[in-house]
Each structure stands twice: as C-alpha cells, then as structure tokens.
Short mmCIF file of C-alpha atoms and ligand atoms in Angstrom, two decimals:
data_model
loop_
_atom_site.label_atom_id
_atom_site.label_comp_id
_atom_site.label_asym_id
_atom_site.label_seq_id
_atom_site.Cartn_x
_atom_site.Cartn_y
_atom_site.Cartn_z
CA MET A 1 116.57 119.95 110.34
CA ARG A 2 120.33 119.56 110.41
CA ILE A 3 122.19 116.36 109.43
CA ASP A 4 125.94 115.99 110.00
CA ILE A 5 127.50 113.09 108.12
CA ILE A 6 130.92 111.68 109.04
CA SER A 7 132.68 109.81 106.22
CA VAL A 8 136.06 108.72 104.87
CA VAL A 9 134.79 109.12 101.27
CA PRO A 10 132.74 112.34 101.37
CA GLU A 11 132.82 112.58 97.55
CA LEU A 12 130.36 109.67 97.44
CA LEU A 13 127.74 111.78 99.23
CA GLU A 14 127.99 115.03 97.32
CA SER A 15 126.14 114.35 94.07
CA PRO A 16 123.17 112.39 95.47
CA LEU A 17 122.36 115.22 97.88
CA ALA A 18 122.95 118.12 95.46
CA HIS A 19 120.00 117.74 93.08
CA SER A 20 116.24 117.67 92.75
CA ILE A 21 114.29 117.61 96.00
CA MET A 22 117.38 117.62 98.26
CA LYS A 23 118.65 120.70 96.46
CA ARG A 24 115.34 122.47 96.98
CA ALA A 25 115.25 121.52 100.66
CA LYS A 26 118.70 123.05 101.12
CA GLU A 27 117.83 126.18 99.13
CA LYS A 28 114.77 126.73 101.29
CA SER A 29 116.97 126.19 104.40
CA LEU A 30 114.59 123.46 105.57
CA LEU A 31 117.46 120.98 105.56
CA VAL A 32 121.14 121.60 106.30
CA VAL A 33 123.49 118.73 105.44
CA GLU A 34 127.13 119.07 106.49
CA ILE A 35 129.58 116.42 105.36
CA HIS A 36 132.70 115.96 107.49
CA HIS A 37 135.84 114.16 106.39
CA LEU A 38 136.89 111.82 109.20
CA ARG A 39 140.56 112.33 108.28
CA GLN A 40 140.55 115.75 109.93
CA TRP A 41 140.43 113.79 113.21
CA ALA A 42 143.10 111.25 112.15
CA VAL A 43 145.49 109.91 114.80
CA ASN A 44 148.66 110.98 112.93
CA GLU A 45 149.98 113.12 110.08
CA TYR A 46 149.45 110.22 107.63
CA GLY A 47 145.71 110.60 108.06
CA GLN A 48 145.31 107.22 109.73
CA VAL A 49 141.75 106.40 110.82
CA ASP A 50 141.80 102.59 110.62
CA ASP A 51 143.91 99.76 112.01
CA TYR A 52 144.26 95.96 112.10
CA GLN A 53 141.69 94.09 114.15
CA TYR A 54 142.51 92.49 117.47
CA GLY A 55 142.36 88.73 117.25
CA GLY A 56 143.48 88.76 113.64
CA GLY A 57 141.51 88.37 110.45
CA ALA A 58 141.26 90.12 107.12
CA GLY A 59 140.13 93.73 106.91
CA MET A 60 140.75 96.93 108.80
CA VAL A 61 138.60 98.44 111.54
CA MET A 62 137.82 102.14 111.96
CA MET A 63 139.67 103.34 115.08
CA PRO A 64 137.68 104.72 118.02
CA GLU A 65 139.65 107.94 118.64
CA PRO A 66 138.93 109.76 115.34
CA LEU A 67 135.23 108.87 115.53
CA ALA A 68 134.96 109.93 119.18
CA SER A 69 136.76 113.22 118.42
CA ALA A 70 134.45 113.90 115.47
CA ILE A 71 131.32 113.17 117.52
CA GLU A 72 132.52 115.17 120.55
CA SER A 73 133.43 118.10 118.34
CA LEU A 74 129.91 118.17 116.86
CA LYS A 75 128.24 117.62 120.23
CA SER A 76 130.08 120.61 121.67
CA GLN A 77 128.35 122.80 119.10
CA ARG A 78 124.72 121.70 119.54
CA PRO A 79 122.65 118.93 121.12
CA TYR A 80 121.91 115.89 118.93
CA ASP A 81 118.69 113.85 118.98
CA ALA A 82 120.19 110.79 117.30
CA ILE A 83 123.62 109.42 116.39
CA ILE A 84 123.08 106.90 113.63
CA TYR A 85 125.56 104.28 112.43
CA MET A 86 125.00 102.94 108.91
CA THR A 87 125.76 99.22 109.01
CA PRO A 88 124.48 96.06 107.28
CA ASP A 89 123.81 94.52 110.72
CA GLY A 90 121.51 97.39 111.74
CA GLU A 91 117.70 97.54 111.74
CA THR A 92 116.33 97.42 108.19
CA PHE A 93 115.22 100.89 107.13
CA HIS A 94 111.52 101.43 106.36
CA GLN A 95 109.07 104.29 105.84
CA LYS A 96 107.95 104.51 109.47
CA MET A 97 111.57 104.98 110.56
CA ALA A 98 111.89 107.75 107.97
CA ASN A 99 108.73 109.39 109.34
CA ARG A 100 110.04 109.29 112.92
CA LEU A 101 113.52 110.53 112.04
CA SER A 102 112.11 113.41 109.97
CA LEU A 103 110.69 114.90 113.19
CA LEU A 104 114.14 115.30 114.80
CA GLU A 105 116.10 118.55 114.89
CA ASN A 106 119.78 117.54 114.73
CA ILE A 107 121.22 114.16 113.81
CA ILE A 108 124.65 112.69 113.13
CA ILE A 109 125.13 109.88 110.60
CA ILE A 110 128.32 107.82 110.65
CA CYS A 111 129.28 105.91 107.52
CA GLY A 112 131.16 102.68 108.16
CA HIS A 113 133.96 101.35 105.98
CA TYR A 114 136.29 98.37 105.89
CA LYS A 115 135.18 95.83 108.53
CA GLY A 116 133.22 98.47 110.40
CA ILE A 117 133.88 100.65 113.45
CA ASP A 118 135.39 99.67 116.81
CA ASP A 119 132.52 98.26 118.85
CA ARG A 120 133.15 100.66 121.74
CA ILE A 121 131.95 103.58 119.61
CA ARG A 122 128.69 101.70 119.14
CA GLN A 123 128.42 101.12 122.88
CA LEU A 124 129.33 104.68 123.88
CA TYR A 125 127.74 106.94 121.29
CA ILE A 126 125.43 105.28 118.76
CA THR A 127 121.67 105.61 119.35
CA HIS A 128 120.40 103.99 116.11
CA GLU A 129 121.92 101.39 113.78
CA ILE A 130 120.42 101.28 110.30
CA SER A 131 120.83 98.97 107.30
CA ILE A 132 119.07 99.64 104.00
CA GLY A 133 118.63 95.98 103.09
CA ASP A 134 120.06 92.50 103.06
CA TYR A 135 123.04 93.01 100.78
CA VAL A 136 126.50 94.42 101.40
CA LEU A 137 127.71 97.79 100.08
CA SER A 138 131.35 98.91 100.03
CA GLY A 139 130.60 101.59 102.59
CA GLY A 140 127.79 103.38 104.42
CA GLU A 141 127.75 106.47 102.17
CA LEU A 142 125.23 105.32 99.56
CA ALA A 143 123.04 103.97 102.35
CA ALA A 144 123.31 107.31 104.20
CA ALA A 145 122.28 109.14 101.02
CA VAL A 146 119.20 106.89 100.80
CA VAL A 147 118.25 107.65 104.40
CA VAL A 148 118.83 111.42 104.06
CA ASP A 149 116.72 111.52 100.89
CA ALA A 150 113.89 109.53 102.47
CA ILE A 151 113.92 111.77 105.57
CA GLY A 152 114.51 115.07 103.78
CA ARG A 153 111.49 114.84 101.51
CA LEU A 154 109.23 114.37 104.56
CA ILE A 155 110.21 117.67 106.18
CA PRO A 156 107.17 119.96 105.95
CA GLY A 157 107.54 122.44 103.09
CA VAL A 158 110.13 120.43 101.15
CA LEU A 159 107.67 118.91 98.68
CA ASN A 160 105.63 121.38 96.64
CA ASN A 161 102.36 119.60 97.21
CA GLU A 162 102.42 118.43 100.79
CA THR A 163 99.82 115.78 100.22
CA SER A 164 102.07 114.03 97.76
CA ALA A 165 104.21 112.46 100.50
CA LEU A 166 101.02 111.16 102.11
CA THR A 167 100.06 109.29 98.94
CA ASP A 168 103.49 107.67 98.44
CA SER A 169 103.82 103.92 98.41
CA PHE A 170 104.20 102.54 101.97
CA GLN A 171 102.80 105.62 103.69
CA ASP A 172 99.59 103.68 104.50
CA ASN A 173 101.05 100.21 103.95
CA LEU A 174 99.79 100.30 100.36
CA LEU A 175 101.76 100.50 97.15
CA ALA A 176 100.90 103.49 94.95
CA PRO A 177 98.34 103.03 92.13
CA PRO A 178 99.38 103.28 88.45
CA VAL A 179 99.71 106.80 87.00
CA TYR A 180 99.31 108.15 83.46
CA THR A 181 100.03 111.33 81.57
CA ARG A 182 99.43 112.46 77.96
CA PRO A 183 98.84 111.10 75.37
CA ALA A 184 95.54 109.36 76.21
CA ASP A 185 96.38 106.67 73.65
CA PHE A 186 99.98 105.38 73.49
CA GLN A 187 100.82 102.55 71.12
CA GLY A 188 97.23 101.41 71.33
CA LEU A 189 97.15 101.39 75.14
CA LYS A 190 94.49 103.76 76.48
CA VAL A 191 94.39 105.60 79.78
CA PRO A 192 91.54 104.12 81.90
CA ASP A 193 88.32 106.04 81.12
CA ILE A 194 87.65 106.80 84.77
CA LEU A 195 90.74 109.04 84.95
CA LEU A 196 89.31 111.17 82.11
CA SER A 197 85.83 111.34 83.69
CA GLY A 198 86.44 114.30 85.98
CA ASP A 199 84.54 112.49 88.76
CA LEU A 200 86.99 113.01 91.64
CA LYS A 201 85.21 110.69 94.05
CA LYS A 202 85.12 107.82 91.54
CA ILE A 203 88.78 108.46 90.68
CA GLU A 204 89.78 108.27 94.32
CA GLU A 205 87.88 104.98 94.73
CA TRP A 206 89.51 103.57 91.60
CA ARG A 207 92.97 104.54 92.84
CA TYR A 208 92.33 102.89 96.18
CA GLU A 209 91.16 99.69 94.49
CA GLN A 210 94.18 99.67 92.20
CA ALA A 211 96.54 100.27 95.13
CA MET A 212 94.91 97.42 97.05
CA GLU A 213 95.10 95.06 94.06
CA ARG A 214 98.77 95.86 93.42
CA THR A 215 99.65 95.41 97.08
CA LYS A 216 97.84 92.03 97.26
CA LYS A 217 99.65 90.84 94.16
CA ARG A 218 103.15 92.22 94.78
CA ARG A 219 103.53 92.76 98.52
CA PRO A 220 100.87 90.80 100.43
CA ASP A 221 103.16 91.03 103.48
CA LEU A 222 102.33 94.75 103.77
CA LEU A 223 98.65 93.95 104.36
CA GLN A 224 99.52 91.65 107.29
CA GLU A 225 101.49 94.32 109.13
CA GLU A 226 100.06 95.90 112.23
CA GLU A 227 101.72 99.02 113.72
CL1 6GU B 1 124.10 100.82 106.02
N1 6GU B 1 126.23 99.72 104.95
C1 6GU B 1 126.85 98.82 104.18
N2 6GU B 1 128.17 98.83 104.09
N3 6GU B 1 126.19 97.88 103.49
C2 6GU B 1 124.86 97.89 103.59
C3 6GU B 1 124.16 98.82 104.38
C4 6GU B 1 124.89 99.73 105.06
N4 6GU B 1 122.85 98.55 104.29
C5 6GU B 1 122.75 97.52 103.46
N5 6GU B 1 123.95 97.12 103.04
#
C-alpha cells in the first residue's frame, strides 16, 4: 500500500510514522508513506498557500491552486483509490473504516490547516472526509498519523502474529479482555488461576466472558451496533 500525505507542517508527521510497527511496515516494503510539503506548489516565491476568506471573518483558508497542483501531480504518476481530507467536520473514524481503507492500493491524505481548505477542492477531488473525534486539533497532521497507523497495522504481514489484529478491541465490537504477564503475584494481586491452567479452551471462554463484561460496563453502545 502507498499513502501520499500533503501537509504544510510535514515535521509533525515524521516521528509518529518512523517507529515501532510503522517502521517495520516500511522496512518490509508493505507500506510506503511519502510526505509532501504543500509549499512546493505555492502560488508565489513567498511560499503562499493560504489567503483571506471571502465574506470576511477571522482565519485563513488554504488556497485551491496549490492543493489542485499537488493532487494532479500525484495523479499523473499513478491511479488513486481514495483522496482523503482530514477535517473535524468529516465522518468520525472507526475500526471498520480502517479495515476498508487498508484494502486500498494508493491513497492521498490531505491535512487541513487554518480555517480549512477552499470548498471547491472538496467538491472536485475529495472522496472521503475523516475526523478522528469531536474535538479540534490545530491541524490534520496528528489525525492523519492516527489514521495511517490504524490502517498500516492491518496490512497483511505487518503484524508478526496476524491473528493479533483480529483480537484487538473493536474488531468484533468487543473491547479486549484484561492481560497479564509475570510475575504471577504482584503487590498481592494474583493472575487469575484460569490463565495458568494451560486449558486453552477454558482460557478462550474466560477471555470472551471478560471481554463481554468489560464491553457491557464501559461501552454498552458497541453491543447495540449492527453492521
Ligand atoms: Cl481530522 N482535523 C482537525 N484539525 N481537528 C480534528 C480532526 C481533524 N479530527 C478531530 N479533530
């Protein structure tokens, strides 16, 4: 999978995508992430990519020409399956979206800044608009990093043990059960006996019950969901 990210603050994206599972995905060439500085498509030698908004009001708007040039330049190199705009007024990101997006070959992600992008770019080019939750960030970069991480770890071969993505919280509308490692007794709290029993079937049943109990208590809304 290839992800091209267009940003005015590319530095914000570098560290989150350079470590751990994202690093391994890149090393194995299962995921290619290219970060593009929007300023290379600026409208003048001052690097201008934003301007005052028509109708007045505080805050700048990202101009359409640099974004269109960036998108056209990428599209001339390969076909894209999705052009995503990160915006707080987009559809709230969830695991099923991550699953669907992880099946695509090439995607572009555009990070918004200031008051957002000229609406005509949304009308002409954008295929998906994604928010990561009901709060406002200074820009789309951290949200894009969240989406790339969530998608990247689902690409087959990225995780060592492929079943581990299947047992994540949310993958079956259940939160994950509690987990323990050594020591078996920590500050007087003991690991549940069943986990030391070696009875794999019983352990699986216990984990399912625990997952169900946690979900009922913390996120009963997940148990109502259909899809
Ligand atoms: Cl995608 N962008 C910004 N700026 N704020 C957000 C967001 C995105 N998702 C939640 N808050």
